[in-house]
Amino acid sequence: MTRTAKTVTIISLCLAAVLAAFVYFKFYFVFGEGVKAGELNYLVRKGYVFKTYEGKMIQTGFRGQKAGTIQSYEFEFSVENKELAERLMRSSGKALELHYREYLGALPWRGFSKFVVDSIVSVNDDIDVGRL
């Protein structure tokens, strides 16, 4: 093997390793995990090529800039597990606590969102509107 061929091979291997590291950290590295609580607005299965489960949860809270104002937050997420998605569909309109993983990028077969719900922590059927 000539010196030029060795140099090209080493550079190609280094570029492939950098590309593999980038893809791993962008799409497979779990950046964060947590629990979100709120009322499940909807969960739908959609997509052109990859059918994924996409949902939205409404969270309510107080805003600190203006005293006494209430602002709702929307948490948009994807679900990979079909059984979990079916349980969530039956819980639409209920107060839920959902455990999620956050990635740095979304993959088409995993869903449109970089937030992926992997479990239900709790379901509360009684929604106290005065408390929200």
PDB file of C-alpha atoms in Angstrom:
ATOM      1  CA  MET A   1       0.000   0.000   0.000  1.00  0.00           C
ATOM      2  CA  THR A   2       1.421   3.351  -0.981  1.00  0.00           C
ATOM      3  CA  ARG A   3       1.804   6.310   1.337  1.00  0.00           C
ATOM      4  CA  THR A   4      -1.008   8.207  -0.432  1.00  0.00           C
ATOM      5  CA  ALA A   5      -3.393   5.255  -0.131  1.00  0.00           C
ATOM      6  CA  LYS A   6      -2.654   4.956   3.600  1.00  0.00           C
ATOM      7  CA  THR A   7      -3.285   8.684   4.078  1.00  0.00           C
ATOM      8  CA  VAL A   8      -6.595   8.504   2.208  1.00  0.00           C
ATOM      9  CA  THR A   9      -7.642   5.442   4.212  1.00  0.00           C
ATOM     10  CA  ILE A  10      -6.813   7.098   7.550  1.00  0.00           C
ATOM     11  CA  ILE A  11      -8.634  10.317   6.607  1.00  0.00           C
ATOM     12  CA  SER A  12     -11.678   8.317   5.406  1.00  0.00           C
ATOM     13  CA  LEU A  13     -11.801   6.317   8.653  1.00  0.00           C
ATOM     14  CA  CYS A  14     -11.530   9.503  10.729  1.00  0.00           C
ATOM     15  CA  LEU A  15     -14.339  11.159   8.758  1.00  0.00           C
ATOM     16  CA  ALA A  16     -16.516   8.043   9.136  1.00  0.00           C
ATOM     17  CA  ALA A  17     -15.882   8.013  12.902  1.00  0.00           C
ATOM     18  CA  VAL A  18     -16.756  11.723  13.195  1.00  0.00           C
ATOM     19  CA  LEU A  19     -19.940  11.183  11.154  1.00  0.00           C
ATOM     20  CA  ALA A  20     -20.936   8.168  13.281  1.00  0.00           C
ATOM     21  CA  ALA A  21     -20.357  10.154  16.496  1.00  0.00           C
ATOM     22  CA  PHE A  22     -22.429  13.060  15.146  1.00  0.00           C
ATOM     23  CA  VAL A  23     -25.348  10.783  14.172  1.00  0.00           C
ATOM     24  CA  TYR A  24     -25.243   9.050  17.558  1.00  0.00           C
ATOM     25  CA  PHE A  25     -25.266  12.272  19.597  1.00  0.00           C
ATOM     26  CA  LYS A  26     -27.833  13.990  17.376  1.00  0.00           C
ATOM     27  CA  PHE A  27     -30.400  11.182  17.138  1.00  0.00           C
ATOM     28  CA  TYR A  28     -29.719   8.446  19.736  1.00  0.00           C
ATOM     29  CA  PHE A  29     -28.116  10.126  22.759  1.00  0.00           C
ATOM     30  CA  VAL A  30     -30.734  10.826  25.464  1.00  0.00           C
ATOM     31  CA  PHE A  31     -30.166  14.496  26.261  1.00  0.00           C
ATOM     32  CA  GLY A  32     -32.702  14.659  29.088  1.00  0.00           C
ATOM     33  CA  GLU A  33     -35.405  12.725  30.913  1.00  0.00           C
ATOM     34  CA  GLY A  34     -38.283  13.959  32.989  1.00  0.00           C
ATOM     35  CA  VAL A  35     -41.958  13.937  33.877  1.00  0.00           C
ATOM     36  CA  LYS A  36     -44.580  16.336  32.556  1.00  0.00           C
ATOM     37  CA  ALA A  37     -48.056  16.698  34.041  1.00  0.00           C
ATOM     38  CA  GLY A  38     -51.158  18.061  32.378  1.00  0.00           C
ATOM     39  CA  GLU A  39     -54.319  17.223  30.512  1.00  0.00           C
ATOM     40  CA  LEU A  40     -53.961  15.056  27.425  1.00  0.00           C
ATOM     41  CA  ASN A  41     -55.430  17.023  24.529  1.00  0.00           C
ATOM     42  CA  TYR A  42     -55.044  14.445  21.769  1.00  0.00           C
ATOM     43  CA  LEU A  43     -53.011  11.543  20.449  1.00  0.00           C
ATOM     44  CA  VAL A  44     -53.131  10.696  16.762  1.00  0.00           C
ATOM     45  CA  ARG A  45     -51.375   8.261  14.416  1.00  0.00           C
ATOM     46  CA  LYS A  46     -50.138  10.066  11.333  1.00  0.00           C
ATOM     47  CA  GLY A  47     -47.437  10.230   8.692  1.00  0.00           C
ATOM     48  CA  TYR A  48     -46.877   9.706   4.978  1.00  0.00           C
ATOM     49  CA  VAL A  49     -44.271   6.945   4.981  1.00  0.00           C
ATOM     50  CA  PHE A  50     -43.675   6.258   8.678  1.00  0.00           C
ATOM     51  CA  LYS A  51     -46.906   6.163  10.692  1.00  0.00           C
ATOM     52  CA  THR A  52     -46.088   7.530  14.143  1.00  0.00           C
ATOM     53  CA  TYR A  53     -48.110   8.471  17.207  1.00  0.00           C
ATOM     54  CA  GLU A  54     -48.073  12.197  17.928  1.00  0.00           C
ATOM     55  CA  GLY A  55     -49.716  13.854  20.916  1.00  0.00           C
ATOM     56  CA  LYS A  56     -50.231  17.104  22.716  1.00  0.00           C
ATOM     57  CA  MET A  57     -50.674  17.729  26.415  1.00  0.00           C
ATOM     58  CA  ILE A  58     -51.881  21.024  27.879  1.00  0.00           C
ATOM     59  CA  GLN A  59     -50.065  22.157  30.997  1.00  0.00           C
ATOM     60  CA  THR A  60     -51.323  25.070  33.053  1.00  0.00           C
ATOM     61  CA  GLY A  61     -49.296  27.271  35.302  1.00  0.00           C
ATOM     62  CA  PHE A  62     -48.747  30.732  36.603  1.00  0.00           C
ATOM     63  CA  ARG A  63     -46.697  33.277  34.754  1.00  0.00           C
ATOM     64  CA  GLY A  64     -44.314  35.321  36.859  1.00  0.00           C
ATOM     65  CA  GLN A  65     -44.173  38.586  34.881  1.00  0.00           C
ATOM     66  CA  LYS A  66     -47.749  39.694  35.508  1.00  0.00           C
ATOM     67  CA  ALA A  67     -49.325  38.961  38.836  1.00  0.00           C
ATOM     68  CA  GLY A  68     -52.321  36.659  38.709  1.00  0.00           C
ATOM     69  CA  THR A  69     -52.183  35.726  35.035  1.00  0.00           C
ATOM     70  CA  ILE A  70     -52.531  32.099  34.029  1.00  0.00           C
ATOM     71  CA  GLN A  71     -50.832  30.769  30.930  1.00  0.00           C
ATOM     72  CA  SER A  72     -51.132  27.306  29.436  1.00  0.00           C
ATOM     73  CA  TYR A  73     -48.191  25.475  27.925  1.00  0.00           C
ATOM     74  CA  GLU A  74     -48.373  22.835  25.236  1.00  0.00           C
ATOM     75  CA  PHE A  75     -46.160  19.779  25.388  1.00  0.00           C
ATOM     76  CA  GLU A  76     -45.945  18.076  21.998  1.00  0.00           C
ATOM     77  CA  PHE A  77     -44.538  14.569  22.002  1.00  0.00           C
ATOM     78  CA  SER A  78     -44.196  11.311  20.083  1.00  0.00           C
ATOM     79  CA  VAL A  79     -44.850   7.738  21.244  1.00  0.00           C
ATOM     80  CA  GLU A  80     -42.936   4.730  19.885  1.00  0.00           C
ATOM     81  CA  ASN A  81     -44.772   1.935  21.692  1.00  0.00           C
ATOM     82  CA  LYS A  82     -48.139   0.943  20.161  1.00  0.00           C
ATOM     83  CA  GLU A  83     -49.579  -0.438  23.434  1.00  0.00           C
ATOM     84  CA  LEU A  84     -48.639   2.751  25.280  1.00  0.00           C
ATOM     85  CA  ALA A  85     -50.212   4.836  22.507  1.00  0.00           C
ATOM     86  CA  GLU A  86     -53.458   2.871  22.793  1.00  0.00           C
ATOM     87  CA  ARG A  87     -53.523   3.420  26.576  1.00  0.00           C
ATOM     88  CA  LEU A  88     -52.965   7.135  26.013  1.00  0.00           C
ATOM     89  CA  MET A  89     -55.769   7.266  23.435  1.00  0.00           C
ATOM     90  CA  ARG A  90     -58.141   5.836  26.038  1.00  0.00           C
ATOM     91  CA  SER A  91     -56.949   8.529  28.497  1.00  0.00           C
ATOM     92  CA  SER A  92     -57.684  11.540  26.285  1.00  0.00           C
ATOM     93  CA  GLY A  93     -59.044  14.436  28.345  1.00  0.00           C
ATOM     94  CA  LYS A  94     -57.663  13.084  31.628  1.00  0.00           C
ATOM     95  CA  ALA A  95     -54.929  14.554  33.802  1.00  0.00           C
ATOM     96  CA  LEU A  96     -51.728  12.558  33.282  1.00  0.00           C
ATOM     97  CA  GLU A  97     -48.133  12.457  34.351  1.00  0.00           C
ATOM     98  CA  LEU A  98     -45.940  11.221  31.502  1.00  0.00           C
ATOM     99  CA  HIS A  99     -42.294  10.174  31.602  1.00  0.00           C
ATOM    100  CA  TYR A 100     -40.357  11.273  28.520  1.00  0.00           C
ATOM    101  CA  ARG A 101     -36.909  11.198  26.946  1.00  0.00           C
ATOM    102  CA  GLU A 102     -35.531  14.201  25.086  1.00  0.00           C
ATOM    103  CA  TYR A 103     -33.256  13.766  22.086  1.00  0.00           C
ATOM    104  CA  LEU A 104     -31.333  16.449  20.188  1.00  0.00           C
ATOM    105  CA  GLY A 105     -33.024  15.537  16.899  1.00  0.00           C
ATOM    106  CA  ALA A 106     -36.079  13.709  15.611  1.00  0.00           C
ATOM    107  CA  LEU A 107     -36.025  10.606  13.413  1.00  0.00           C
ATOM    108  CA  PRO A 108     -38.882   9.993  10.946  1.00  0.00           C
ATOM    109  CA  TRP A 109     -39.641   6.484  12.252  1.00  0.00           C
ATOM    110  CA  ARG A 110     -39.541   7.645  15.880  1.00  0.00           C
ATOM    111  CA  GLY A 111     -41.869  10.631  15.418  1.00  0.00           C
ATOM    112  CA  PHE A 112     -41.957  14.320  14.566  1.00  0.00           C
ATOM    113  CA  SER A 113     -40.971  15.489  18.031  1.00  0.00           C
ATOM    114  CA  LYS A 114     -37.662  15.253  19.840  1.00  0.00           C
ATOM    115  CA  PHE A 115     -39.650  14.429  23.010  1.00  0.00           C
ATOM    116  CA  VAL A 116     -40.586  10.728  23.179  1.00  0.00           C
ATOM    117  CA  VAL A 117     -42.976   9.515  25.887  1.00  0.00           C
ATOM    118  CA  ASP A 118     -42.018   6.071  27.159  1.00  0.00           C
ATOM    119  CA  SER A 119     -44.385   5.521  30.118  1.00  0.00           C
ATOM    120  CA  ILE A 120     -47.383   6.778  32.040  1.00  0.00           C
ATOM    121  CA  VAL A 121     -46.514   7.704  35.633  1.00  0.00           C
ATOM    122  CA  SER A 122     -50.086   8.335  36.791  1.00  0.00           C
ATOM    123  CA  VAL A 123     -53.617   8.963  35.529  1.00  0.00           C
ATOM    124  CA  ASN A 124     -56.069  11.169  37.401  1.00  0.00           C
ATOM    125  CA  ASP A 125     -59.690  10.922  36.248  1.00  0.00           C
ATOM    126  CA  ASP A 126     -60.887  13.759  38.478  1.00  0.00           C
ATOM    127  CA  ILE A 127     -59.877  17.116  37.078  1.00  0.00           C
ATOM    128  CA  ASP A 128     -60.404  19.947  39.536  1.00  0.00           C
ATOM    129  CA  VAL A 129     -60.853  22.993  37.300  1.00  0.00           C
ATOM    130  CA  GLY A 130     -60.386  25.350  40.244  1.00  0.00           C
ATOM    131  CA  ARG A 131     -56.976  23.839  40.973  1.00  0.00           C
ATOM    132  CA  LEU A 132     -55.744  24.200  37.396  1.00  0.00           C
TER     133      LEU A 132
END
